[in-house]
Coordinates of C-alpha atoms and ligand atoms in Angstrom, one line a residue:
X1 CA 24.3 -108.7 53.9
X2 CA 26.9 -106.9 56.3
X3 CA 25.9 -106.3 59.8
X4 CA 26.7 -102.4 58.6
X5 CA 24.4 -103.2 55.5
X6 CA 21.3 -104.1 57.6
X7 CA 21.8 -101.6 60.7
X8 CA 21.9 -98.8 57.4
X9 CA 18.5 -100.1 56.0
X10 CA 16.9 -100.5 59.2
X11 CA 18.2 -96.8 59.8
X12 CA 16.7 -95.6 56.3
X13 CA 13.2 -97.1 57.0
X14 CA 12.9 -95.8 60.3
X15 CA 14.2 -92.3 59.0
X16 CA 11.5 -92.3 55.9
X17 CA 8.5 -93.2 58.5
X18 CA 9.6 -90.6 61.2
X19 CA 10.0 -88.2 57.5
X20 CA 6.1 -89.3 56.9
X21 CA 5.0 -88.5 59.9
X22 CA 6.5 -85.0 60.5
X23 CA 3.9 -82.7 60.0
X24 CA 5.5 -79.5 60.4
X25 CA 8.6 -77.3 60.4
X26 CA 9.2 -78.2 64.2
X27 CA 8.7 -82.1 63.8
X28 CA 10.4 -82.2 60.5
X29 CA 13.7 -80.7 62.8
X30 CA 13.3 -83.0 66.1
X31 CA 13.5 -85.8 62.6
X32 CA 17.2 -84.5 61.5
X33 CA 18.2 -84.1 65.0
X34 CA 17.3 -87.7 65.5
X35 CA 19.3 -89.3 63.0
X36 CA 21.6 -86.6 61.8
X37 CA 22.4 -84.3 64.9
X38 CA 25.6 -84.6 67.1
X39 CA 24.3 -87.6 68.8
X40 CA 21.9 -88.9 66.6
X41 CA 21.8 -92.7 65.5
X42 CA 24.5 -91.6 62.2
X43 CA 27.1 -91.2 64.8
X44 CA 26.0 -94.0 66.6
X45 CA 27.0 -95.6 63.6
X46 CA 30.6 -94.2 62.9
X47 CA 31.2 -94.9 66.1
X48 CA 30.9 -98.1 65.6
X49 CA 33.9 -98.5 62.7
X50 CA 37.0 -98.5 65.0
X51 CA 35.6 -101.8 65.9
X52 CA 35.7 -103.0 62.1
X53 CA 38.9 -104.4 60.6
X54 CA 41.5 -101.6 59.3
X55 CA 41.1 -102.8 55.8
X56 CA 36.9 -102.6 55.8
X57 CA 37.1 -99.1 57.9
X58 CA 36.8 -97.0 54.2
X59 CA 34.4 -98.8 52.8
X60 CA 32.1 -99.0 55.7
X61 CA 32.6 -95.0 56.2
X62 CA 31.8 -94.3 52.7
X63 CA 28.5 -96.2 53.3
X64 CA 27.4 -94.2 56.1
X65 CA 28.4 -91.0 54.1
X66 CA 26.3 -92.4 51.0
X67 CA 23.0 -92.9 53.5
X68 CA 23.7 -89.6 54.9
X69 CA 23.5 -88.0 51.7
X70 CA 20.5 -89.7 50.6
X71 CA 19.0 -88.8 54.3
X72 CA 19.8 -85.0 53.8
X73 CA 18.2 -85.1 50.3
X74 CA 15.0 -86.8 51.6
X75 CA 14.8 -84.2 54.4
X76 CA 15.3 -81.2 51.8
X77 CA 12.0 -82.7 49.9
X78 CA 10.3 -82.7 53.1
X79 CA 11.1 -79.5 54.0
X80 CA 9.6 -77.9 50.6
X81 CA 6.9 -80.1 50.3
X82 CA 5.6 -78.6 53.8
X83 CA 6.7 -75.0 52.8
X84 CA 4.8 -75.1 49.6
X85 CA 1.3 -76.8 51.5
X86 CA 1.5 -73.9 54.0
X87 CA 1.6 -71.2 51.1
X88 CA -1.3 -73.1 49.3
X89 CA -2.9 -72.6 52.5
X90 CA -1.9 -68.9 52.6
X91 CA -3.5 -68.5 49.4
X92 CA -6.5 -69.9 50.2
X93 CA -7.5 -67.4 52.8
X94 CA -9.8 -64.9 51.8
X95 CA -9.1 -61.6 52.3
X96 CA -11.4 -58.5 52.5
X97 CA -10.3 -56.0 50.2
X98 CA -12.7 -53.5 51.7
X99 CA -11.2 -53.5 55.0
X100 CA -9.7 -50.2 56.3
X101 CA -5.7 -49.7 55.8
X102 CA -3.9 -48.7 59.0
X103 CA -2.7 -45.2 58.5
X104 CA 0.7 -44.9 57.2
X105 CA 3.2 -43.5 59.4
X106 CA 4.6 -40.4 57.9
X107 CA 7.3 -37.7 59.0
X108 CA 7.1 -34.0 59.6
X109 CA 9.9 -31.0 59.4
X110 CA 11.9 -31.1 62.4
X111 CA 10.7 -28.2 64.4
X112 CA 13.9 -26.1 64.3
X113 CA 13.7 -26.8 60.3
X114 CA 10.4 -25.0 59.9
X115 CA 11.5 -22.1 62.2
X116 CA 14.4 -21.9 59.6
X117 CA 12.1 -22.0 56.8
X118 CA 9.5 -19.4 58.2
X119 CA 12.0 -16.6 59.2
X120 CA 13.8 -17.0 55.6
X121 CA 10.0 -17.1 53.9
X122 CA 9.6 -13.7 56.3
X123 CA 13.0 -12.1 55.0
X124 CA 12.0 -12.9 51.3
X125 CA 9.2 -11.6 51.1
X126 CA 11.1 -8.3 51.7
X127 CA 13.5 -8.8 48.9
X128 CA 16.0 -11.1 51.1
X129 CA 18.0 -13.4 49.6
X130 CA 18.9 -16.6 51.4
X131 CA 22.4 -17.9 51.3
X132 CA 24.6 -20.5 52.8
X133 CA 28.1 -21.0 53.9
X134 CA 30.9 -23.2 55.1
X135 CA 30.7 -24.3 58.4
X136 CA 34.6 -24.3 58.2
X137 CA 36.2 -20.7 58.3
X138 CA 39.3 -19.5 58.4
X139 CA 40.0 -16.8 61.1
X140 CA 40.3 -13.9 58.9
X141 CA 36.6 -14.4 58.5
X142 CA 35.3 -15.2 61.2
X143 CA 37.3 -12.4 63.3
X144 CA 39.9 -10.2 61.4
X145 CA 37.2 -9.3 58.9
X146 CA 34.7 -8.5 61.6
X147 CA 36.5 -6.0 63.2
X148 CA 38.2 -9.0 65.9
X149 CA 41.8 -8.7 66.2
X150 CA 43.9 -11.5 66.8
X151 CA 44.6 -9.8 70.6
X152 CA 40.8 -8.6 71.3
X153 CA 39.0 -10.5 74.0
X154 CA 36.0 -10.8 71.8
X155 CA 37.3 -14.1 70.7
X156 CA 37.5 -15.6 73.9
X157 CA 33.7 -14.9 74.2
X158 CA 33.3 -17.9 71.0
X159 CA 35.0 -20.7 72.6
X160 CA 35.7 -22.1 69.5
X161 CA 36.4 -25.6 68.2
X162 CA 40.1 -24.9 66.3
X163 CA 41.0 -27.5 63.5
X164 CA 44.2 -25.5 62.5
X165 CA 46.1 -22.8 63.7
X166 CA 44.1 -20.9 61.6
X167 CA 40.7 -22.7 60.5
X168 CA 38.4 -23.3 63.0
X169 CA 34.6 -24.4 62.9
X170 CA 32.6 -21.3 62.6
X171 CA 31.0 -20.2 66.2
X172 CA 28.2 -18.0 64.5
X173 CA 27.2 -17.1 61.4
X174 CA 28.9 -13.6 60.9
X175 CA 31.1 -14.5 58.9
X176 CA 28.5 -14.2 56.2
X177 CA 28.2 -11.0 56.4
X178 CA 32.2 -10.8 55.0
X179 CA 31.9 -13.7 52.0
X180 CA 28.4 -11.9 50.8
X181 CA 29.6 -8.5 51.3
X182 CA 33.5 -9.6 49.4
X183 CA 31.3 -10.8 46.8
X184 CA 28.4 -8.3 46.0
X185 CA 28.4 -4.7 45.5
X186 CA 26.1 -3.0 47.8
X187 CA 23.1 -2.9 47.9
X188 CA 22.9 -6.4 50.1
X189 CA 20.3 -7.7 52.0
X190 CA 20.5 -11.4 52.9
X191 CA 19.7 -13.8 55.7
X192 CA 22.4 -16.5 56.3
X193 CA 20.9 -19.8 58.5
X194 CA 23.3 -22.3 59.6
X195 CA 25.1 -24.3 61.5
X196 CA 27.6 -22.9 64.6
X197 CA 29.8 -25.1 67.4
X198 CA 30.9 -23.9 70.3
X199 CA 32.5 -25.8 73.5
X200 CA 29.9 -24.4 75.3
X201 CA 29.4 -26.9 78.2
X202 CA 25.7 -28.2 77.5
X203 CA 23.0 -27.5 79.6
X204 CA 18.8 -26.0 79.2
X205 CA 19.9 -23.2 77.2
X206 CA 23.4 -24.5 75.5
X207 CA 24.3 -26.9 72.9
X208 CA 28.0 -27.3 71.3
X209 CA 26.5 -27.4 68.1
X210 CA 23.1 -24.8 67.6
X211 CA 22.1 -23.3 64.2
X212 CA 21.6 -19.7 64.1
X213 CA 20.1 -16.9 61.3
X214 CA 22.4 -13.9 60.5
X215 CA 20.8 -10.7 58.7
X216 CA 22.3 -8.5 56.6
X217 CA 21.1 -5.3 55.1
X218 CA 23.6 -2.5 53.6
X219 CA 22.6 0.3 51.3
X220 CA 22.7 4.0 51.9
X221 CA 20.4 6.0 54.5
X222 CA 20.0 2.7 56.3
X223 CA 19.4 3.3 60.0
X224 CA 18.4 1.4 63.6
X225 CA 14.6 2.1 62.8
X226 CA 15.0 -0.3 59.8
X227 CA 16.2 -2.8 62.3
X228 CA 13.6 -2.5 64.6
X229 CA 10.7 -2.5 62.0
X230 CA 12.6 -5.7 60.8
X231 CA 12.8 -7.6 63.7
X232 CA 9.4 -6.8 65.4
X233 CA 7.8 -8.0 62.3
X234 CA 9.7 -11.0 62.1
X235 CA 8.7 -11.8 66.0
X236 CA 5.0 -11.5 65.3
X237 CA 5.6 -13.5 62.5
X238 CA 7.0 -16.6 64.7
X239 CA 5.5 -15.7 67.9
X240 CA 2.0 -13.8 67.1
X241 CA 0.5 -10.0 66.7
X242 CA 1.1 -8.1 70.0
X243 CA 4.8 -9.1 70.1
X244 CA 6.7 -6.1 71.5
X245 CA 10.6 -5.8 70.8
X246 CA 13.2 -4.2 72.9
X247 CA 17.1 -3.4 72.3
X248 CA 19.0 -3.0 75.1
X249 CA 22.6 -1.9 75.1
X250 CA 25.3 -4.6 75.0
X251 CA 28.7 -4.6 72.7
X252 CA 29.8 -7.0 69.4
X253 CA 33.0 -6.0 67.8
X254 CA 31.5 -5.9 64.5
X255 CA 28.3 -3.4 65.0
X256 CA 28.4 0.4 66.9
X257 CA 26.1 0.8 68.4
X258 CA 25.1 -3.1 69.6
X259 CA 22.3 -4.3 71.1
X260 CA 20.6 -7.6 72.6
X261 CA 17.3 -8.2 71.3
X262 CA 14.3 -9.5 73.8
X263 CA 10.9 -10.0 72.6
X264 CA 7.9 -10.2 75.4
X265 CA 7.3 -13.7 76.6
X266 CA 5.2 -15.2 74.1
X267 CA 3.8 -17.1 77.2
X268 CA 3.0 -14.3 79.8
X269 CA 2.5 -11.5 77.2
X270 CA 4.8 -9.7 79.1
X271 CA 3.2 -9.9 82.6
X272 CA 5.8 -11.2 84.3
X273 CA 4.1 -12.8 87.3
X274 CA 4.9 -16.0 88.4
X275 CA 6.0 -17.2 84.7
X276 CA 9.1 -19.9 84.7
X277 CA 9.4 -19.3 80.6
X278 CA 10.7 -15.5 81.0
X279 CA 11.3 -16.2 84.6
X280 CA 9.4 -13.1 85.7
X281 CA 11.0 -10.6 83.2
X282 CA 8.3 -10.6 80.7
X283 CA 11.4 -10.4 78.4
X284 CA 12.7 -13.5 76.1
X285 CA 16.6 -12.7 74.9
X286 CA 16.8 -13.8 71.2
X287 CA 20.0 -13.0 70.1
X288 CA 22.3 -9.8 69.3
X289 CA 22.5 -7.0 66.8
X290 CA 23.4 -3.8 66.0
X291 CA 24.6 -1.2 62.6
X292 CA 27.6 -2.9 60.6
X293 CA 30.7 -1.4 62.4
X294 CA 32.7 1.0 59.6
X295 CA 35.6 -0.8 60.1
X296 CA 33.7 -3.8 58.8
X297 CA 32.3 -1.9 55.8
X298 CA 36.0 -0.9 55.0
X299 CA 37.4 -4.3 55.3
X300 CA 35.0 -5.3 52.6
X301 CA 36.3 -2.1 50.4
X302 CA 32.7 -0.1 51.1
X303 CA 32.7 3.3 51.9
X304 CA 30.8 4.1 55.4
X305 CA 30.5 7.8 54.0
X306 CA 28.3 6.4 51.8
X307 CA 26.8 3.6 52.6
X308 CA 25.4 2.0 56.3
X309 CA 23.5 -1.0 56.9
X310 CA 21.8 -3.4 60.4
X311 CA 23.2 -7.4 61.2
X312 CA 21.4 -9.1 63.5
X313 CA 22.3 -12.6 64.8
X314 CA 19.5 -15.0 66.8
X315 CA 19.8 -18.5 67.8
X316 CA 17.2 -20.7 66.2
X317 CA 16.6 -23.1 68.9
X318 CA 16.3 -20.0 71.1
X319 CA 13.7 -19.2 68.8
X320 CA 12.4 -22.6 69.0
X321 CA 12.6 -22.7 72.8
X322 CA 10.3 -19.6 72.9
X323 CA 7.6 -20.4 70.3
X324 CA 7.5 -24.0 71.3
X325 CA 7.6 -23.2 75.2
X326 CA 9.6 -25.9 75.6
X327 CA 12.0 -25.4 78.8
X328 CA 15.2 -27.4 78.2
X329 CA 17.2 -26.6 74.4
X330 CA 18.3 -30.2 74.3
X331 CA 14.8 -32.2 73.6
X332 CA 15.0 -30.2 69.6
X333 CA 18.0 -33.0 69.5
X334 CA 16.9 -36.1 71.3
X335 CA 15.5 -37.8 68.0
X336 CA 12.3 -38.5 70.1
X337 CA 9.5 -38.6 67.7
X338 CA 6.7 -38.9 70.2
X339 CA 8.2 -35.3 71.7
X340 CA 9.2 -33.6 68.0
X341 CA 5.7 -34.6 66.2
X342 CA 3.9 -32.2 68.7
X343 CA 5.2 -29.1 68.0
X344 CA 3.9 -27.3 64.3
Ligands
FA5_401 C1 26.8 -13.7 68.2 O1 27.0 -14.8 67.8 C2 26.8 -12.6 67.2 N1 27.5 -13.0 66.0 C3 25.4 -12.1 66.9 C4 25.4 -10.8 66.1 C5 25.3 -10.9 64.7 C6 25.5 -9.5 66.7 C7 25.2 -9.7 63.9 C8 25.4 -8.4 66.0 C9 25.3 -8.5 64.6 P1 26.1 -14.3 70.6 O2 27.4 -14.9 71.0 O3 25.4 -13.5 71.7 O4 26.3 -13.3 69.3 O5 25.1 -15.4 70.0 C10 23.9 -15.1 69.4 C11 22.8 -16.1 69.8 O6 23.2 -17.4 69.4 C12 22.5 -16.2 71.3 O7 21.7 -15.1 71.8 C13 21.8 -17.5 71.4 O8 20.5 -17.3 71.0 C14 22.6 -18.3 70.3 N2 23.6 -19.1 71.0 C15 24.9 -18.8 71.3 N3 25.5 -19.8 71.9 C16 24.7 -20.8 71.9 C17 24.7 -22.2 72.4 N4 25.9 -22.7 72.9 N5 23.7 -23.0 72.2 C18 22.5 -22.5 71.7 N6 22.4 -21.2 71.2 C19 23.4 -20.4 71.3

């Protein structure tokens, strides 16, 4: 026998003993890095052919590779011969089938999704119909249509995200008001939630991209008292019974007469006082509205002899902000499940 030969069988019976005794996952690896790893006794081994003749160099490497072979096939056994005695002993263990289950972890609707879904549910049971629209417009929506020319400041008040010269991402959801109205013959009354984006520089109250609600409702004899009634109900809806609504002056190019809408502070009743939600007011600002402008009715190809309707447009997280009492507009999109599961 070879020097080679014998240091190969020593190597083999010392591997299948140190196999034997390996009895787990761990041992079975300190075993292969032993004899197979970097400088286990294998290499030892091949190290040891530069000192060998030229001519016996092959066959004494293809000895080694044969006992390495075998050695991998050996440890491979091992290997499944433990897996399969731990999952015997897996199996073996009893289990109580009457124990309690840990309670599954289930979602809710994100807060700003249910106040979507309650003011819609509020406007159909009036007869609303909910629609939805691109959050891509082109500007002859979003501002020719509503009464915005392409020289009126108005459009520098919606600092708007511009993807063309003429298409821009939509910075509120009037432009509903124009598709539903192109579309329909009146009489209309929808509510249009959405997505708007703004570079509005984000802070408590701002967000670049919000969601408002748009309301429409055009027929004839339609008058600011319908939009009152409207609107209160819709804030005791959302906020509870004694809400009080107030319209105070302001201008939108696309309603005459405009107002911005303030409901009391669902948190001081309208005190005032000392509270840091309403700051003191007693008043929470919503959102804007007003009667559709004739010049928008025209654009549409209605006749404002004839026919008149309200818009209103509120910011949902606004919304949110206020029923919620929550002071800072940017924990609705934090994705912090601890902070979103709380609010109903
Ligand atoms: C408008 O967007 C008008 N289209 C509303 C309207 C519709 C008036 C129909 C008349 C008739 P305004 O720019 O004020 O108006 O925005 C309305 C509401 O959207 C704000 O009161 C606020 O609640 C919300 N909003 C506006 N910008 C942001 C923002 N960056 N982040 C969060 N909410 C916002």
């Amino acid at each position: 026998m070879s020097e080679l030969a014998a240091q190969l069988a020593d190597l083999q019976s010392r591997f299948a003993a140190a196999v034997a005794g390996a009895g787990d996952e761990r041992a079975l690896d300190a075993v292969r890095v032993d004899f197979l790893g970097r400088s286990g006794a294998v290499t030892l081994l091949r190290r040891g052919i530069g000192q060998l003749p030229a001519e016996e160099r092959p066959t004494a490497g293809k000895e080694i590779n044969d006992v390495v072979e075998r050695l991998e096939a050996q440890l491979q056994d091992a290997q499944g011969a433990l897996e399969s005695r731990a999952f015997d002993a897996d199996l073996s263990r009893t289990i109580d089938v009457t124990f309690p289950a840990p309670d599954a972890a289930v979602g809710t609707i994100h807060p700003i999704r249910r106040i979507i879904e309650d003011v819609c549910s509020y406007f159909e049971r009036m007869g609303f119909a909910v629609v939805l629209g691109p959050e891509v417009e082109p500007d002859q929506y979003n501002f020719d249509a509503l009464n915005i020319p392409a020289d009126h400041p108005a459009r520098e008040g919606f600092d708007s995200f511009w993807i063309t010269d003429t298409l821009l991402l939509r910075p509120h959801t009037s432009p509903m008001q124009i598709r539903t109205m192109e579309q329909h013959a009146p009489p209309i009354a929808v509510v249009a939630p959405g997505r708007c984006y703004r570079r509005d520089a984000v802070d408590a109250r701002h967000l670049f991209q919000f969601n408002q609600i748009e309301g429409l409702l055009v027929a004839e004899g339609i008058h600011f008292g319908h939009l009152k009634g409207a609107l209160t109900g819709m804030c005791r809806e959302l906020f509870g019974d004694d809400q009080q609504v107030r319209f105070r002056p302001s201008f939108f190019p696309f309603t005459e007469p405009s107002a911005e809408v303030d409901t009391t502070c669902p948190k001081c009743r309208g005190l005032g006082d000392a509270c840091n939600m309403c700051g003191g007011s007693g008043w929470i600002e919503l959102g804007g509205a007003g009667m559709v402008h004739p010049n928008v009715l025209r654009n549409v190809g209605y006749d404002p002899d004839v026919v008149s309707g309200w818009a209103f447009g509120f910011g949902i997280e606004r919304l949110g902000l206020t029923r919620y009492e929550i002071d800072d507009i940017r924990r609705f999109v934090e994705s912090d499940p601890d902070f979103l599961m709380q609010l109903h």
